[in-house]
Structures are given as structure tokens and as C-alpha cells.
């Protein structure tokens, strides 16, 4: 319990008895409960205290005030009408997002199993049952999709061999244009694995978890942009349209999805060690692969800069507690920015759901207008992505033109088909 004096020379119309107490006791993740002489109780969050401090200053008078109780606020909690309230989105949004990531991950494993059975039919010479090929596995062909995008933009011809790959790429680009890098934190299976490894690192290291030194962090972060620049330069500038078209008609590209499956089923020692090293590094350092090496994420980050929706900090309500900074998986200084323009922001909304000051952090349009409820943001993101996939299916941009006879002529001899660049 702490006793404070009011500032008697201030304008009583400001309600200075409450304001002064809030100024001296609020902010930095604390609840302030003021008991006036009449027993009236009032609570103020840190954002309000910041405004009050600017208005009334810190001059103290000699008139006795009531007593002020300071109670620590758990991350994500908020104060309303003097009481500790359940957070607006804390927990439920995070768990819902993670639950969707897990369910979608299991669905992709199911599709992978069905694709394995499909390939087995042809590798066994037709003795195994024929399972329908799931086109969604083409989502794991990002380089082929980028080449198909180049060819489509130049000729207007939509890749008929792996149309789902291009459709998925376009859906992801659209999501990034509208909802920042929300694909990475809401849908991407690699992002889900990275987040799981990040949680493991939090449990193992706690507050003593290693942080990449700043002098090393920046050059490492540039690696994913260097990788992206390499692919963009090769596909869009060094290769002619005819070269791209020729590649899209090679036997290798026709069964590139099968080659991808065989790669994961028969990992070389080098590939296995590399994957294990990336997993360990992702436990030690937050989102190591996503932060430093993923060229796909780099591309989406650049597109996301043009997104009209961004995390927006309303300075009049911000307490400066930096809860947002502590939970940001990208180490962004949210508390120092009015709008988050960084291409590293994945729109995971952890900063929003951990903010103790209601309304201080929101998803908003240009100039902070048009605030979007976090639930609507997440729902709209998923609706746009899967809606685009549905549109691709309905318009014939999903199923390959390859027939079972084509696969019978290619899959049994897949070991003889190597990348044309080799």
C-alpha cells in the first residue's frame, strides 16, 4: 500500500485525485486501484496514465489522498473499471491459430500418405491399388511454381502439368498482399514446425535463451533475400521464356512431385544432418530457418510491405510496458513504432493478444483507420486462401493433364530423370 498526495493547485475538473495516483503508480504492467476518501474505486491502464501525465504534470500538493494498491498484471491481461479483466483475445486466438496449424499439418500428412500410395501403384507395376493423386502436394514445388508464374505472365499459358503449384503460389501471394505474412503464421506447415520448436526452446532455456548478436543477426537475415534474389534473377532474367517453357515440358518436371517425395523418403546423410542442424538451431534461436534462410518467406515479406493492413500502435493508449516486444517472434520493437512496416512481421498477432492496454495495439488500415477485430482478421485470411483454392478447382486450374498412362511411362524410370541443369 502506498499513500500519495493530490495536487491541490490543479483544476479539480480534471479529477486530479485519480489522475495523479495513476501517473505515479500505473504503467509498466501494473494495475492501479485508487481508494478515495469516500471509498470510490477507480482503475486506469498505463495508456491513460501517459495521457494524464502529459496533461497534469507531476507537481504534488499537501492534501492527503486515499491509498493506492499496485498489483502486477500477467501478460495479456487488462484493466477495466478498476478490475483485472479477462483479456480481449489472449489465449483463445493463439490456441485457435495453433490448433488450425496442427490440424492442417495432419491434413498435409494425410495427403502425403495418399500421394505415396499413388506412387506405389506405378512403382509396383500396377499390382498395388491405384489411389487418386492429391494435387495439393504441388504446394511443395515452389521453384517450379515460380517458373510457371514467369511463363504465365509472359505467354498467358497456365501450366497444365502442375497447375495446383501455380494456384497455391498465387493464393499465398494474394494473402500476403492483403494480410501481410499471415500465411507464415497461420497456414505454412514449416512455420508451424518452427513455432513448435520455438516453444520447446522457451521451455528449455526460459528467460536465458540465447539471442543472436546484433552484429551477426542482420547479415544472417539478409541470406534469405540473397537466396530469393538468386532464384528471381535466374528465372526472370537469365532464362528466356523459351527456356522456361522447355523446362516445364521435361520429364523431370512432369514428375518433380514424385522426385520430391523420393527425396524425403530416402534422405541422404548430408540432407539428414542439415535438417537436424536446422531443427536444433531453431530450438536455440527463435525461428532460425524462417528468420534467416527461407526465400519463400522473404518473397512474401516484400509483398507484405504493400499490405493495407498493419499492426498499429495507438500511442495515446500505450503504457510503454513493452509486452509486445517481449513476445514478438521476429524481435520487432513494436513499442517504438506507430505502424509495423517490417517485412519480418508474420501477422501472428501475439503482440496484440499480449497487450495489457485494451485498444493500444490493433490491426488497422492506412493511417490507423478501419480497425479489424483479430478474429475477423484470421478468419478473412483463411477464407481468402481457401476461397482462392476453391476458385482454382472450379475453373480447371487444379488437376494435372497427365494421365495414369503418362505416369506409368515415367515413374518406374524416375531414377533416370535428373534436373536439366545438372
Short mmCIF file of C-alpha atoms in Angstrom, two decimals, residues 151-374:
data_model
loop_
_atom_site.label_atom_id
_atom_site.label_comp_id
_atom_site.label_asym_id
_atom_site.label_seq_id
_atom_site.Cartn_x
_atom_site.Cartn_y
_atom_site.Cartn_z
CA UNK A 151 5.72 -18.43 -68.19
CA UNK A 152 2.11 -17.47 -67.46
CA UNK A 153 2.94 -13.77 -67.22
CA UNK A 154 4.89 -13.90 -70.50
CA UNK A 155 2.61 -16.10 -72.58
CA UNK A 156 -0.75 -16.24 -70.82
CA UNK A 157 -0.49 -20.04 -70.70
CA UNK A 158 -1.35 -21.52 -67.31
CA UNK A 159 0.90 -24.50 -66.53
CA UNK A 160 -1.18 -27.61 -67.32
CA UNK A 161 1.29 -30.07 -65.78
CA UNK A 162 1.33 -28.74 -62.23
CA UNK A 163 -1.46 -26.13 -62.20
CA UNK A 164 -2.06 -26.51 -58.46
CA UNK A 165 1.51 -25.36 -57.77
CA UNK A 166 0.87 -22.04 -59.53
CA UNK A 167 -2.59 -21.70 -57.99
CA UNK A 168 -1.21 -22.19 -54.48
CA UNK A 169 1.58 -19.67 -55.14
CA UNK A 170 -0.94 -17.09 -56.36
CA UNK A 171 -3.14 -17.73 -53.32
CA UNK A 172 -0.18 -17.22 -51.00
CA UNK A 173 0.86 -14.01 -52.76
CA UNK A 174 -2.71 -12.68 -52.53
CA UNK A 175 -2.85 -13.46 -48.81
CA UNK A 176 0.46 -11.66 -48.28
CA UNK A 177 -0.75 -8.64 -50.21
CA UNK A 178 -3.89 -8.38 -48.08
CA UNK A 179 -2.84 -9.78 -44.69
CA UNK A 180 0.94 -9.32 -44.51
CA UNK A 181 2.92 -12.55 -43.97
CA UNK A 182 -0.10 -14.16 -42.36
CA UNK A 183 0.45 -17.30 -44.45
CA UNK A 184 3.64 -17.98 -42.47
CA UNK A 185 1.96 -17.91 -39.06
CA UNK A 186 -1.50 -19.23 -39.90
CA UNK A 187 -1.10 -21.83 -42.68
CA UNK A 188 2.51 -22.71 -43.59
CA UNK A 189 3.41 -26.21 -42.28
CA UNK A 190 7.09 -25.29 -41.99
CA UNK A 191 6.09 -22.23 -39.98
CA UNK A 192 4.05 -24.47 -37.67
CA UNK A 193 7.05 -26.76 -37.10
CA UNK A 194 9.25 -23.72 -36.49
CA UNK A 195 6.77 -22.39 -33.93
CA UNK A 196 6.69 -25.76 -32.18
CA UNK A 197 10.49 -25.81 -31.96
CA UNK A 198 10.36 -22.25 -30.67
CA UNK A 199 8.03 -23.30 -27.84
CA UNK A 200 10.42 -26.14 -26.99
CA UNK A 201 13.26 -23.63 -26.81
CA UNK A 202 11.24 -21.44 -24.45
CA UNK A 203 10.70 -24.39 -22.13
CA UNK A 204 14.33 -25.49 -22.22
CA UNK A 205 16.04 -22.12 -21.85
CA UNK A 206 13.39 -19.87 -20.29
CA UNK A 207 14.48 -16.23 -19.98
CA UNK A 208 18.12 -17.24 -20.54
CA UNK A 209 17.50 -18.34 -24.12
CA UNK A 210 20.37 -17.27 -26.39
CA UNK A 211 19.80 -14.32 -28.70
CA UNK A 212 21.76 -13.88 -31.90
CA UNK A 213 24.18 -10.94 -31.52
CA UNK A 214 23.01 -7.88 -33.42
CA UNK A 215 26.21 -7.69 -35.47
CA UNK A 216 25.53 -11.23 -36.73
CA UNK A 217 21.73 -11.10 -36.86
CA UNK A 218 21.49 -8.51 -39.64
CA UNK A 219 23.84 -10.22 -42.14
CA UNK A 220 22.22 -13.59 -41.42
CA UNK A 221 18.77 -12.13 -42.06
CA UNK A 222 19.97 -10.95 -45.46
CA UNK A 223 20.72 -14.55 -46.53
CA UNK A 224 17.09 -15.35 -47.34
CA UNK A 225 16.89 -12.26 -49.54
CA UNK A 226 20.11 -13.29 -51.29
CA UNK A 227 18.60 -16.73 -51.97
CA UNK A 228 15.40 -15.14 -53.26
CA UNK A 229 17.39 -12.78 -55.48
CA UNK A 230 19.26 -15.76 -56.93
CA UNK A 231 16.05 -17.55 -57.94
CA UNK A 232 14.38 -14.39 -59.26
CA UNK A 233 17.47 -13.43 -61.25
CA UNK A 234 17.82 -16.91 -62.75
CA UNK A 235 14.14 -17.43 -63.60
CA UNK A 236 13.05 -13.92 -64.63
CA UNK A 237 16.24 -12.52 -66.15
CA UNK A 238 18.80 -15.17 -67.10
CA UNK A 239 16.36 -17.71 -68.54
CA UNK A 240 14.41 -16.83 -71.66
CA UNK A 241 10.71 -17.57 -71.94
CA UNK A 242 11.55 -20.42 -74.32
CA UNK A 243 14.00 -21.84 -71.78
CA UNK A 244 11.33 -21.77 -69.08
CA UNK A 245 8.79 -23.38 -71.40
CA UNK A 246 11.26 -26.11 -72.33
CA UNK A 247 11.91 -26.87 -68.66
CA UNK A 248 8.18 -27.11 -67.93
CA UNK A 249 7.94 -29.83 -70.59
CA UNK A 250 10.84 -32.00 -69.42
CA UNK A 251 10.20 -35.49 -67.99
CA UNK A 252 11.90 -34.32 -64.79
CA UNK A 253 9.40 -31.52 -64.24
CA UNK A 254 6.47 -33.76 -65.07
CA UNK A 255 7.30 -35.99 -62.11
CA UNK A 256 9.02 -33.37 -59.94
CA UNK A 257 6.41 -34.05 -57.26
CA UNK A 258 7.45 -37.72 -57.30
CA UNK A 259 11.13 -36.73 -57.11
CA UNK A 260 10.29 -34.53 -54.12
CA UNK A 261 8.60 -37.47 -52.37
CA UNK A 262 11.57 -39.73 -53.08
CA UNK A 263 13.92 -37.11 -51.66
CA UNK A 264 12.16 -37.15 -48.30
CA UNK A 265 11.71 -40.93 -48.27
CA UNK A 266 15.40 -41.54 -48.96
CA UNK A 267 17.22 -38.72 -47.21
CA UNK A 268 20.96 -38.70 -47.78
CA UNK A 269 23.22 -38.41 -44.72
CA UNK A 270 24.01 -34.83 -45.73
CA UNK A 271 20.34 -33.88 -46.01
CA UNK A 272 19.51 -35.58 -42.72
CA UNK A 273 22.32 -33.81 -40.86
CA UNK A 274 21.26 -30.49 -42.41
CA UNK A 275 17.63 -30.92 -41.31
CA UNK A 276 18.67 -31.94 -37.80
CA UNK A 277 21.03 -28.96 -37.57
CA UNK A 278 18.24 -26.60 -38.64
CA UNK A 279 15.91 -28.14 -36.05
CA UNK A 280 18.47 -27.77 -33.24
CA UNK A 281 19.27 -24.20 -34.26
CA UNK A 282 15.54 -23.40 -34.29
CA UNK A 283 15.29 -24.63 -30.69
CA UNK A 284 18.23 -22.46 -29.63
CA UNK A 285 17.42 -19.39 -31.74
CA UNK A 286 13.84 -18.34 -32.43
CA UNK A 287 12.59 -19.38 -35.88
CA UNK A 288 16.10 -19.88 -37.25
CA UNK A 289 15.02 -21.20 -40.67
CA UNK A 290 12.21 -18.69 -41.15
CA UNK A 291 14.24 -15.73 -39.93
CA UNK A 292 17.48 -16.37 -41.77
CA UNK A 293 17.12 -18.83 -44.64
CA UNK A 294 13.59 -19.13 -46.08
CA UNK A 295 13.48 -17.46 -49.54
CA UNK A 296 9.73 -18.11 -49.77
CA UNK A 297 9.19 -16.05 -46.63
CA UNK A 298 11.50 -13.36 -48.00
CA UNK A 299 9.31 -13.06 -51.10
CA UNK A 300 6.13 -12.85 -49.02
CA UNK A 301 7.76 -10.28 -46.74
CA UNK A 302 8.48 -7.98 -49.68
CA UNK A 303 4.91 -8.35 -50.95
CA UNK A 304 3.54 -7.75 -47.44
CA UNK A 305 5.03 -4.25 -47.35
CA UNK A 306 2.22 -3.19 -49.69
CA UNK A 307 -0.50 -4.69 -47.50
CA UNK A 308 -3.07 -2.08 -46.39
CA UNK A 309 -3.49 -3.84 -43.04
CA UNK A 310 -0.75 -3.49 -40.46
CA UNK A 311 -0.24 -3.82 -36.73
CA UNK A 312 -0.89 -0.30 -35.45
CA UNK A 313 0.07 1.15 -32.07
CA UNK A 314 -2.24 3.85 -30.74
CA UNK A 315 0.19 5.92 -28.69
CA UNK A 316 -2.50 7.54 -26.57
CA UNK A 317 -3.39 4.15 -25.09
CA UNK A 318 0.08 2.59 -24.92
CA UNK A 319 1.66 2.24 -21.47
CA UNK A 320 5.16 1.55 -22.77
CA UNK A 321 5.29 -1.77 -20.89
CA UNK A 322 6.95 -3.47 -23.91
CA UNK A 323 4.98 -6.68 -23.52
CA UNK A 324 4.62 -6.63 -27.30
CA UNK A 325 8.38 -6.51 -27.79
CA UNK A 326 8.96 -9.47 -25.50
CA UNK A 327 6.56 -11.82 -27.29
CA UNK A 328 7.31 -10.83 -30.89
CA UNK A 329 8.90 -13.87 -32.59
CA UNK A 330 10.63 -11.54 -35.06
CA UNK A 331 12.17 -9.34 -32.33
CA UNK A 332 10.43 -6.25 -33.69
CA UNK A 333 10.34 -3.16 -31.48
CA UNK A 334 6.58 -2.80 -31.65
CA UNK A 335 6.55 -0.38 -28.71
CA UNK A 336 8.71 2.07 -30.68
CA UNK A 337 6.63 2.11 -33.86
CA UNK A 338 3.26 3.54 -34.76
CA UNK A 339 2.76 1.09 -37.66
CA UNK A 340 4.70 -2.10 -38.31
CA UNK A 341 6.03 -1.94 -41.86
CA UNK A 342 8.77 -4.51 -41.39
CA UNK A 343 8.76 -7.45 -43.86
CA UNK A 344 9.66 -9.64 -40.88
CA UNK A 345 6.18 -9.26 -39.33
CA UNK A 346 4.21 -12.50 -39.79
CA UNK A 347 0.89 -11.13 -38.51
CA UNK A 348 0.79 -13.79 -35.79
CA UNK A 349 -0.94 -11.17 -33.58
CA UNK A 350 0.91 -12.26 -30.44
CA UNK A 351 1.69 -8.62 -29.72
CA UNK A 352 -2.00 -7.71 -29.98
CA UNK A 353 -3.19 -10.50 -27.70
CA UNK A 354 -0.48 -9.84 -25.10
CA UNK A 355 -1.06 -6.09 -24.86
CA UNK A 356 -2.40 -5.23 -21.36
CA UNK A 357 -3.94 -1.96 -22.57
CA UNK A 358 -7.15 -2.56 -24.44
CA UNK A 359 -7.08 -0.93 -27.86
CA UNK A 360 -3.42 0.10 -27.73
CA UNK A 361 -2.47 -2.42 -30.43
CA UNK A 362 -4.81 -3.27 -33.28
CA UNK A 363 -4.82 -4.43 -36.87
CA UNK A 364 -5.77 -1.35 -38.83
CA UNK A 365 -5.83 0.10 -42.31
CA UNK A 366 -3.93 3.15 -43.59
CA UNK A 367 -3.45 5.94 -41.04
CA UNK A 368 -4.84 3.67 -38.33
CA UNK A 369 -8.36 3.72 -39.76
CA UNK A 370 -10.65 0.74 -40.08
CA UNK A 371 -9.59 -1.31 -37.08
CA UNK A 372 -10.04 -5.04 -37.69
CA UNK A 373 -11.03 -7.47 -34.95
CA UNK A 374 -8.26 -10.12 -34.63
#
